[in-house]
Coordinates of C-alpha atoms in Angstrom, one line a residue:
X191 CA -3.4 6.7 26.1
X192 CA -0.9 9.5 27.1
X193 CA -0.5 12.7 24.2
X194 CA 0.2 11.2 21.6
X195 CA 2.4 12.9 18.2
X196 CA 1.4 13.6 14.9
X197 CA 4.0 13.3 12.4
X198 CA 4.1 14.8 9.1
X199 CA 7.2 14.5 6.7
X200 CA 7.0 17.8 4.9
X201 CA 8.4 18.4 1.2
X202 CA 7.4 22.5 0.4
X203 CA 3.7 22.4 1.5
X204 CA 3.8 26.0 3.2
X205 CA -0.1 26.1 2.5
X206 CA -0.8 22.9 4.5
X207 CA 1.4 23.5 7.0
X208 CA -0.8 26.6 8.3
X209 CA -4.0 24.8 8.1
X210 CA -2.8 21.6 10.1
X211 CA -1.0 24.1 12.6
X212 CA -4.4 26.3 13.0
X213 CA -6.1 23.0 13.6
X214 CA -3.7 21.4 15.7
X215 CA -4.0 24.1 18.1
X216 CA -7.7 23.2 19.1
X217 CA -6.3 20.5 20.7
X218 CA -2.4 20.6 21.3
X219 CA -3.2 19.7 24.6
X220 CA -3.9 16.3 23.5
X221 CA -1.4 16.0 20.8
X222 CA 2.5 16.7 19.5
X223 CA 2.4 18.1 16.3
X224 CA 6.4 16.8 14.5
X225 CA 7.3 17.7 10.6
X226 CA 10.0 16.5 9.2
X227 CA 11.5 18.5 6.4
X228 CA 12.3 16.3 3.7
X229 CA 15.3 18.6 2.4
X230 CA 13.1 20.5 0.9
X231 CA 14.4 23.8 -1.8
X232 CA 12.9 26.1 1.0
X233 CA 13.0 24.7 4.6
X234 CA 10.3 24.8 7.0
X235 CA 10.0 27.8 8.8
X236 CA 9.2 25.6 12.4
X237 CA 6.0 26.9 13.1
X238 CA 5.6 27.9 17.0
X239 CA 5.0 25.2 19.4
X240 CA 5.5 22.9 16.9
X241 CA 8.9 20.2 16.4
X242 CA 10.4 20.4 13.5
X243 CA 13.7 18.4 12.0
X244 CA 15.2 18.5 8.6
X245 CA 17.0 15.8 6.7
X246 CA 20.5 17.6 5.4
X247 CA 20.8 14.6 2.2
X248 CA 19.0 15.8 -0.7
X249 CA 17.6 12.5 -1.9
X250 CA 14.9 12.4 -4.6
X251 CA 11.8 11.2 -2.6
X252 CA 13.1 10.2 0.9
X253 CA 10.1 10.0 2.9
X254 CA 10.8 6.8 4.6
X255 CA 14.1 8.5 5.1
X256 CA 12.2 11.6 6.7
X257 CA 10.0 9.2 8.9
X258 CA 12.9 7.5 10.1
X259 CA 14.1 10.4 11.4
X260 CA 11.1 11.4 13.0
X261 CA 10.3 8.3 14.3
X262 CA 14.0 8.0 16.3
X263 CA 13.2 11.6 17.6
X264 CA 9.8 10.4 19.7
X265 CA 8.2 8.3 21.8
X266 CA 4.9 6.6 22.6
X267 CA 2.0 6.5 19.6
X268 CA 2.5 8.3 16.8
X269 CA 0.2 8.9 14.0
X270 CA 1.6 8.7 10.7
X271 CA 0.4 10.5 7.8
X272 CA 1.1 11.9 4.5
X273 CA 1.3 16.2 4.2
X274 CA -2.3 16.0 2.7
X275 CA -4.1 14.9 5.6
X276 CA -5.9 17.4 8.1
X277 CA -6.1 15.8 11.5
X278 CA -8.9 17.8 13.5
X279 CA -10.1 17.6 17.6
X280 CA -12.5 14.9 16.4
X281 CA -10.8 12.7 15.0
X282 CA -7.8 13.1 17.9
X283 CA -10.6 12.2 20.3
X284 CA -11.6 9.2 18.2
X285 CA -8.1 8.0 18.0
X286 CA -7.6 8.4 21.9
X287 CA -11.1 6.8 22.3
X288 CA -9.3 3.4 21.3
X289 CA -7.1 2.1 23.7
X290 CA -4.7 0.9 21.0
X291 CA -2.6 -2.5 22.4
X292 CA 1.4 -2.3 21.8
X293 CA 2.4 -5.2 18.4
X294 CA -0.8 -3.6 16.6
X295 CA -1.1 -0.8 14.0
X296 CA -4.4 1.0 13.4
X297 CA -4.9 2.1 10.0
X298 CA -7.3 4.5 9.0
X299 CA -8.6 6.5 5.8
X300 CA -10.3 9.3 4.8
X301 CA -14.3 9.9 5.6
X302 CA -16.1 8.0 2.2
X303 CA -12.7 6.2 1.5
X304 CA -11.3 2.9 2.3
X305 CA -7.8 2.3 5.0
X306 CA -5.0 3.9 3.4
X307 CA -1.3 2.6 4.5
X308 CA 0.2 5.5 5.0
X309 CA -2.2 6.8 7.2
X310 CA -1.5 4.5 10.7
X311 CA -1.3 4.6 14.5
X312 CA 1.9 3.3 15.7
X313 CA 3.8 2.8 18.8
X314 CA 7.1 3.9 18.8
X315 CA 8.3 0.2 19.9
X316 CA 6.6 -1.3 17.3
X317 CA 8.4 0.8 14.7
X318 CA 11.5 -0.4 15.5
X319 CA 10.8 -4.2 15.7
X320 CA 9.6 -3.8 11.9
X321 CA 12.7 -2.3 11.7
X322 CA 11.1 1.0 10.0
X323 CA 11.1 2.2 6.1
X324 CA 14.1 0.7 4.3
X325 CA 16.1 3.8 2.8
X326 CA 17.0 1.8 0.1
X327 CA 13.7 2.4 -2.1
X328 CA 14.1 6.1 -1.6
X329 CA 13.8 7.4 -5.4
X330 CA 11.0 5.0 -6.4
X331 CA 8.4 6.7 -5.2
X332 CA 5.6 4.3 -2.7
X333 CA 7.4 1.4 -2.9
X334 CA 8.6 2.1 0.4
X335 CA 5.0 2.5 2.0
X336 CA 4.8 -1.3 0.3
X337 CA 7.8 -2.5 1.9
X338 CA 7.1 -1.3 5.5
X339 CA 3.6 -2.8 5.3
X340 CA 4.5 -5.9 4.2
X341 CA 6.9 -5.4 7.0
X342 CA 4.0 -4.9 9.9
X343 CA 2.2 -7.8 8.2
X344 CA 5.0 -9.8 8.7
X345 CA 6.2 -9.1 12.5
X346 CA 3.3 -7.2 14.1
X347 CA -0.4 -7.5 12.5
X348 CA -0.7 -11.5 12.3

């Protein structure tokens, strides 16, 4: 597997943001770090060598809406996570380690926990045949992590 991208969708977690930057850059040679600011109060200050995209609609929990985004602004596999995750070197060189297969998604969880759904490899492809998060749930907050897994269940993981 080629670099792959890390995408965050980022809602005013200035704290977080410098710890997965600081982290990142162990092994940005490996990996794209992406955020996408969730119309935020503050915006993200893009963070150097890092991507960073905002959505202008100020929509009351829009995270599918901010993945969306990201998702149509890269290519190849992307890991998906929520703002609270920390993605170090080892676990990029466990994720490369797998030779993930296109029409699969990998999901993964936290040491001592089980697989959490919105923490996934996906390919960029795939995304699209699932046809992504549907925009419509934005404002009921997780139901659009539901939605999009039932979704992969449904077209991709059989």
């Amino acid at each position: 597997m080629d670099k792959i991208t890390i995408l965050y969708s980022y809602f005013g977690q200035k704290e977080m943001v410098k710890k997965q930057v600081k982290e990142w850059k162990k092994y940005q040679d490996k990996a794209n770090l992406v955020y996408v600011d969730d119309c935020s109060q503050v915006p993200l200050v893009k963070p150097e060598g890092v991507e960073a995209y905002r959505v202008l609609d100020d929509i009351k929990w829009n995270q599918g809406g901010a993945r969306n985004l990201g998702m149509s602004l890269v290519k190849g596999w992307v890991l998906m996570l929520d703002m609270d995750y920390l993605v170090t070197e080892e676990n990029i060189e466990q994720i490369l380690a797998l030779k993930p297969e296109k029409g699969i998604v990998y999901y993964f969880g936290r040491t001592g926990e089980g697989i959490s759904y919105t923490l996934y490899l996906i390919h960029t492809s795939d995304f699209k045949k699932t046809g992504g998060y549907d925009e419509d749930f934005s404002g009921h907050y997780g139901w659009e992590d539901a939605l999009f897994n039932r979704r992969v269940k449904d077209t991709l993981n059989r």
